Short mmCIF file of C-alpha atoms and ligand atoms in Angstrom, two decimals:
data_model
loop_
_atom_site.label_atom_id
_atom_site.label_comp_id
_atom_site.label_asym_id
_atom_site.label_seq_id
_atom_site.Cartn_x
_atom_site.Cartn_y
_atom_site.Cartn_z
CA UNK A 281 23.99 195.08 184.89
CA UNK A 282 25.49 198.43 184.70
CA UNK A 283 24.03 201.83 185.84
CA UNK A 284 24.19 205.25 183.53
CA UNK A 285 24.43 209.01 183.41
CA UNK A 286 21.72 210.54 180.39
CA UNK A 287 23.52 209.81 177.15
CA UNK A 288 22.14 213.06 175.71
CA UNK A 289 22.80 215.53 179.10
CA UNK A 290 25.11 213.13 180.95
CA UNK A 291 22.40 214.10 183.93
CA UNK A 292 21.84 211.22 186.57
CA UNK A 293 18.10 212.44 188.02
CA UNK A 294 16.02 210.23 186.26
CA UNK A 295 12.16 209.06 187.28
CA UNK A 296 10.99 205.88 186.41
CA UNK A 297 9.08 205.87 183.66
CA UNK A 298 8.01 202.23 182.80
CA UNK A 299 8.88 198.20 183.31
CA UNK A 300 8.93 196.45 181.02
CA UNK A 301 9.14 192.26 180.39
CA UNK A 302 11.40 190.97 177.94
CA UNK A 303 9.26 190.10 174.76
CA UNK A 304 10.84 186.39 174.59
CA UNK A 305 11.11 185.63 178.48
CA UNK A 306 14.48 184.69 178.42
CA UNK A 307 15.89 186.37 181.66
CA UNK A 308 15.60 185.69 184.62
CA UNK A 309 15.19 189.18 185.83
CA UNK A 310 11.49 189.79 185.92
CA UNK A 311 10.93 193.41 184.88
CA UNK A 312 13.63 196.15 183.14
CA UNK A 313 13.34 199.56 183.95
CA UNK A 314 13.15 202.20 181.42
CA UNK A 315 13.88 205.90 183.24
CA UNK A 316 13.21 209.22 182.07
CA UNK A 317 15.74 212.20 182.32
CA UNK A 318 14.94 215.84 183.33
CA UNK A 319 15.90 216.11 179.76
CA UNK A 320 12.67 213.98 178.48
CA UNK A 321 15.24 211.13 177.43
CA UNK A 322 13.94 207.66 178.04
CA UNK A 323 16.14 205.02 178.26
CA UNK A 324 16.62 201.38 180.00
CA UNK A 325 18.25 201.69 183.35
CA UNK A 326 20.74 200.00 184.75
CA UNK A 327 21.11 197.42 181.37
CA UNK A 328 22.78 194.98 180.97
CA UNK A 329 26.24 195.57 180.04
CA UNK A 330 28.00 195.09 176.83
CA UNK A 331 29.10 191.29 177.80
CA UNK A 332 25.83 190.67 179.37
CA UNK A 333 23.67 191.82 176.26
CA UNK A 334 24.76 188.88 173.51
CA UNK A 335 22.73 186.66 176.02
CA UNK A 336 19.40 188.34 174.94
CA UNK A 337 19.60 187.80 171.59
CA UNK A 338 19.88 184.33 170.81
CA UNK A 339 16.07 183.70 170.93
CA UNK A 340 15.44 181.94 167.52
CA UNK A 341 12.07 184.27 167.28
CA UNK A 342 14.23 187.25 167.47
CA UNK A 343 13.39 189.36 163.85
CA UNK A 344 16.71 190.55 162.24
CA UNK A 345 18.73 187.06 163.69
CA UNK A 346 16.13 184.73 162.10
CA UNK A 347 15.80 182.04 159.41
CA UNK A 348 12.60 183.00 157.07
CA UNK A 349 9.89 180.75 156.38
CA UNK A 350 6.40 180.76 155.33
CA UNK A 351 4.40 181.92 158.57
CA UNK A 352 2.00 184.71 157.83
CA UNK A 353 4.45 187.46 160.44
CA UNK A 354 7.78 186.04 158.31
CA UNK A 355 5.47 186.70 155.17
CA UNK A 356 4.28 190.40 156.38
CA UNK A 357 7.68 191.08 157.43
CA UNK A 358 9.30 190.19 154.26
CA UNK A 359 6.53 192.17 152.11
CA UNK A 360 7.27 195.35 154.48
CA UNK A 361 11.14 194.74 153.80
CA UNK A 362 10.77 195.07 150.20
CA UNK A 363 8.55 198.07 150.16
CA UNK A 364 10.90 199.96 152.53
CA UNK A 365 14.23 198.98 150.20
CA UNK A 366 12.50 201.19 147.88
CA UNK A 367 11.51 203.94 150.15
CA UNK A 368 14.89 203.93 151.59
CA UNK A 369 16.76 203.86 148.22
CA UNK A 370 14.30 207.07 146.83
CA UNK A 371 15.00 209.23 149.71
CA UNK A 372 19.06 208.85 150.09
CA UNK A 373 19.73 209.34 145.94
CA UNK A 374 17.91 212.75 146.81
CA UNK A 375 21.64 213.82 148.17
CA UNK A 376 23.76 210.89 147.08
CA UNK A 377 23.06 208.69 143.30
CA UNK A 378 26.51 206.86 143.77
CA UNK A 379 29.33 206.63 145.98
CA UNK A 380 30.61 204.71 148.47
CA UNK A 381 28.11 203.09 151.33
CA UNK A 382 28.23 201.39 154.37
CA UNK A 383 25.72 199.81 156.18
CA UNK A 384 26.30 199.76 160.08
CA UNK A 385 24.70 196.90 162.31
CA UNK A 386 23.29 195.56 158.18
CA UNK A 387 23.04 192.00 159.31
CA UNK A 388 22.87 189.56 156.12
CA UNK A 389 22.95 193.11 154.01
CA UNK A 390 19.65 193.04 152.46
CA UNK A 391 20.15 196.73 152.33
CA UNK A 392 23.72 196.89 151.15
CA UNK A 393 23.02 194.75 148.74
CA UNK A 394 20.34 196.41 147.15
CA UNK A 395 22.36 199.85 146.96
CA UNK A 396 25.68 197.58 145.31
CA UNK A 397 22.42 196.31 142.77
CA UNK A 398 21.49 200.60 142.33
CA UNK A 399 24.92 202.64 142.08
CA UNK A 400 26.38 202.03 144.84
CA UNK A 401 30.05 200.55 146.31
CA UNK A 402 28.46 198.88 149.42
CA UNK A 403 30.44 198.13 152.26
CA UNK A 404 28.70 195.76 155.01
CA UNK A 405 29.33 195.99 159.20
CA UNK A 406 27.61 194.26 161.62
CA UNK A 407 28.89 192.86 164.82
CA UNK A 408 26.95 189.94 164.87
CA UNK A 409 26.46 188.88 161.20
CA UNK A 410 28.06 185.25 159.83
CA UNK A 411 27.59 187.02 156.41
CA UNK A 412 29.68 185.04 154.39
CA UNK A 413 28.46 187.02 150.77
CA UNK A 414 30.73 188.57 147.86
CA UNK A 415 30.36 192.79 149.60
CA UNK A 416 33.00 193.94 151.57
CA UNK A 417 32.18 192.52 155.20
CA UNK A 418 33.88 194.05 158.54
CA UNK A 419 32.92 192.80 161.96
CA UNK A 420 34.22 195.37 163.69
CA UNK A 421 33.73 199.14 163.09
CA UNK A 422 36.94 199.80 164.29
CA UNK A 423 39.00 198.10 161.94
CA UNK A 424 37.62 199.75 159.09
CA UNK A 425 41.09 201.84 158.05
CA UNK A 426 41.94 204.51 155.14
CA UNK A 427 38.59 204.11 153.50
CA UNK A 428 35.94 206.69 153.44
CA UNK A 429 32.14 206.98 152.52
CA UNK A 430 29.63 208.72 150.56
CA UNK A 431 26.73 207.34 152.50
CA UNK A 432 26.70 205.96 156.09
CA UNK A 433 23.67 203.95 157.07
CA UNK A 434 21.83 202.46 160.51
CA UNK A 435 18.82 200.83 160.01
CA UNK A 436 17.26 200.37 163.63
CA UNK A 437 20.78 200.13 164.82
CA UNK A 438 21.36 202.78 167.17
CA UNK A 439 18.89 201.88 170.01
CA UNK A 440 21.16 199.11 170.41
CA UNK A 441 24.30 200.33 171.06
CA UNK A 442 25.84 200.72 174.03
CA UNK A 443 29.06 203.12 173.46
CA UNK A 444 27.56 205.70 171.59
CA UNK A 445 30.54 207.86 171.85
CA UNK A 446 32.70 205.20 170.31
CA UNK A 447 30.60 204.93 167.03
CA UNK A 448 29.77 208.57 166.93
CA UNK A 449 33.26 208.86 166.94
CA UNK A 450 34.14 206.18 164.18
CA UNK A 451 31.46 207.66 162.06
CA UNK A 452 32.96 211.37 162.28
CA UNK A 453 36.08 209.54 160.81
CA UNK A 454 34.58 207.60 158.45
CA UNK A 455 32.27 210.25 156.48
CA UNK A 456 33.29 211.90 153.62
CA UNK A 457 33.16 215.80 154.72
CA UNK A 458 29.50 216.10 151.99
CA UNK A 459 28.73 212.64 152.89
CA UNK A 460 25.30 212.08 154.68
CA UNK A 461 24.90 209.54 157.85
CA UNK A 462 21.00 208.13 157.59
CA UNK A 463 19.75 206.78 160.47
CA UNK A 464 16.18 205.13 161.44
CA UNK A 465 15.26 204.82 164.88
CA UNK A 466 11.61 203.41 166.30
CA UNK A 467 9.28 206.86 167.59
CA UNK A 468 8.41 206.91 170.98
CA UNK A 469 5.91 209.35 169.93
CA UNK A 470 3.73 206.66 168.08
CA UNK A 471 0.03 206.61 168.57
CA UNK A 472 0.17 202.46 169.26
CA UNK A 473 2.47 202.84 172.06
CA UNK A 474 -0.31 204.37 173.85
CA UNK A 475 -2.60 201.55 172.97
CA UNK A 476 -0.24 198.65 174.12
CA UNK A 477 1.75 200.26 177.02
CA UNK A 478 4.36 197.56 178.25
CA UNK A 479 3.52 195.43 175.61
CA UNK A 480 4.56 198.30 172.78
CA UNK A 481 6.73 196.15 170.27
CA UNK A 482 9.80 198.45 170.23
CA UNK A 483 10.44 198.61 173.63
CA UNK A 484 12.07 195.33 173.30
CA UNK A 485 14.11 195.32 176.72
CA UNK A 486 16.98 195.08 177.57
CA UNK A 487 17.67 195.36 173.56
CA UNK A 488 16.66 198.23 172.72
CA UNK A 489 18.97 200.69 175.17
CA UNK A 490 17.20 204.09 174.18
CA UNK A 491 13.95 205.38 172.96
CA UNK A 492 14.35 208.52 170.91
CA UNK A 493 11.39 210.77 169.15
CA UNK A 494 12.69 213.45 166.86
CA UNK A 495 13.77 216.12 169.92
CA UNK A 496 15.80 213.54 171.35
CA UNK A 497 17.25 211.97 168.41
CA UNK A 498 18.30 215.67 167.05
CA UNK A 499 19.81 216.45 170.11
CA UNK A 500 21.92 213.27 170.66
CA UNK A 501 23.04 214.05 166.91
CA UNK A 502 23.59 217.54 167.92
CA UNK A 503 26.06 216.61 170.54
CA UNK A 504 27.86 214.56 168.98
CA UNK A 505 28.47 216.80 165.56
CA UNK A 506 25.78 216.39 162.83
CA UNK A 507 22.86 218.16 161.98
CA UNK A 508 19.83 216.78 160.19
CA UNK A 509 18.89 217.90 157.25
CA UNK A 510 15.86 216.05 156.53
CA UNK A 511 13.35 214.94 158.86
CA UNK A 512 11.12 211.60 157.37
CA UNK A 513 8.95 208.77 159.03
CA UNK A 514 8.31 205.46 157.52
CA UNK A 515 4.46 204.85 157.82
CA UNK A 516 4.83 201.07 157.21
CA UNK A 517 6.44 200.14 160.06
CA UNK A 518 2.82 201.21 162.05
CA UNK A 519 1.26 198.80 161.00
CA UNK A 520 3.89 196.00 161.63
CA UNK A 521 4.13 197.36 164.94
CA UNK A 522 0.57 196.80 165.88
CA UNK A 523 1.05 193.53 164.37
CA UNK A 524 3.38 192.57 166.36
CA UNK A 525 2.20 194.19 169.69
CA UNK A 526 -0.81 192.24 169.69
CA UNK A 527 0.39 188.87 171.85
CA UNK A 528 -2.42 186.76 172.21
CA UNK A 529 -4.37 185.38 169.14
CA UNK A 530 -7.98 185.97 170.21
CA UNK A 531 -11.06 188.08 168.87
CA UNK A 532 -10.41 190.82 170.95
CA UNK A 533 -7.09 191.10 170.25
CA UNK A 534 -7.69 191.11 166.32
CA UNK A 535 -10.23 193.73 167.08
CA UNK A 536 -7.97 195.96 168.75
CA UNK A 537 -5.17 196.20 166.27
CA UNK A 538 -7.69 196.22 163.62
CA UNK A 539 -9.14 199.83 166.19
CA UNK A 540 -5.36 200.93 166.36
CA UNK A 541 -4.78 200.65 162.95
CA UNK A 542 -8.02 202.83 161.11
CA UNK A 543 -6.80 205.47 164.25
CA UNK A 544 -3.65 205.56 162.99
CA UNK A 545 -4.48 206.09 159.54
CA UNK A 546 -6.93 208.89 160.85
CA UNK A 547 -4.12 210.39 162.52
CA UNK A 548 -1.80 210.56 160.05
CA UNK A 549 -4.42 211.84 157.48
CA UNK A 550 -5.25 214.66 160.38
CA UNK A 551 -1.59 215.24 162.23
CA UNK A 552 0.50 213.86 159.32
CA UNK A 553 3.38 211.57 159.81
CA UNK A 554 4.95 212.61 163.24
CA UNK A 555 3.44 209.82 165.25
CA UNK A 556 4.60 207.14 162.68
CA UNK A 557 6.34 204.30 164.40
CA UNK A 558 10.23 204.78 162.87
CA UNK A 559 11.57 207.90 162.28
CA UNK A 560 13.96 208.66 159.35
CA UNK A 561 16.77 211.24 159.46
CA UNK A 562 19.48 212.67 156.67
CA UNK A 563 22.26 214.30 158.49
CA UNK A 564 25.58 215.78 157.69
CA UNK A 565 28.44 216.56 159.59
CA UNK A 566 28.62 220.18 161.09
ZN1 LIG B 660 19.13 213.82 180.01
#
């Protein structure tokens, strides 16, 4: 385990904000501590470090590492996945209709390879990924060389990294000077996570390092040399959020995600999309 400064205001005053259990019970360490900064910032602390961290995501349940099948989550998962392609796809050929892509942390490149299928020349990285497919496939960031992009992408990527400066830095190298970096990140500003406390799907400790909401988020971008141009949420992921957040299979269970959902959709029809569970920024370089 390793302890930090902020990664937004490199302060070290933190209070504890919340422990949480890891969703799959694999460690043996009972609770992980999630801090917040005099900043706001909320983030896990100490976590484990970047050795450490491979060991917490081998669970077989574990969304983005899993083989499909029929069960009705892997069903409602895959349904969500194929509306948000869509969504994702309309709101980047706003700026960019072609060019050159890549998808960071993109696992088997369901993403990439729906922008190689729309105009695009998709290039996939991932760390983790066997992907073994015809795009352009890089394990490590780093040894991406002489090649630039159009489009830079990180779909729920970023609250997982550990050296932030390292890809912020890679990324700066890597975008085309009118290129745009798009990046979604969960909200800790969604009205479920008041409803399910510990038990709020995307804290996911220890793998998800940092919880952002948009003041956060635009101030970590900030710092390290882009600034957003478009601010979006993606309601869909609400709902698979409460879905998921709701452990045990009983009556009052189905009852309470079936109350946190109609609030939500109140809310948004009332307060619009700000407490949607992902967030969804366009951002150039400075
Ligand atoms: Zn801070």
């Amino acid at each position: 385990m390793e302890l930090i400064n902020c990664p937004i205001c490199d302060g070290s005053e933190f209070q504890n904000f919340i422990k949480v259990k890891d969703r799959f019970s694999l460690s043996e360490i009972e609770d992980f501590q999630l801090v917040k900064c005099n900043c706001s910032f909320i983030f896990l602390n100490p976590r484990p470090n970047s050795d450490e961290i491979s060991n917490f995501y081998t669970h077989t349940d574990y969304d983005p590492h899993k083989k499909r099948n029929f069960s009705f989550y892997d069903l409602i998962y895959k349904l969500v996945q194929k509306v948000a392609l869509k969504i994702k796809h309309g709101r980047i050929i706003k700026f960019k209709n072609k060019g050159e892509l890549l998808d960071i942390g993109g696992g088997q490149g369901e993403f990439a390879i729906y922008m190689q299928n729309n105009g695009f020349s998709s290039t996939l990285q991932d760390n983790f990924s066997n992907y073994k497919g015809s795009l352009k496939f890089y394990s490590n960031i780093d040894k991406i060389k002489n090649k630039f992009f159009d489009v830079i992408s990180m779909w729920h990527v970023l609250e997982h990294v550990h050296d932030l400066e390292n890809l912020f830095n890679s990324i700066n190298k890597l975008l085309n000077k009118n290129g745009i970096f798009v990046i979604a990140v969960p909200n800790h500003d969604a009205l479920e996570r008041k409803y399910f406390h510990d038990k709020w799907t995307p804290y996911d400790a220890p793998r998800h390092l940092y919880h952002f909401d948009m003041f956060s988020l635009e101030s970590l971008l900030n710092k390290n040399g882009f600034e957003i141009s478009k601010k979006y949420s993606m309601i869909q992921d609400s709902f698979y959020n409460i879905l998921l957040s709701i452990h045990k299979k009983s009556i009052f269970s189905l009852i309470k995600g079936i109350y946190v959902s109609v609030l939500t959709i109140f809310n948004m029809l009332i307060n619009g999309r700000k407490n949607a569970s992902t967030i969804m920024v366009i951002c150039k370089k400075v």
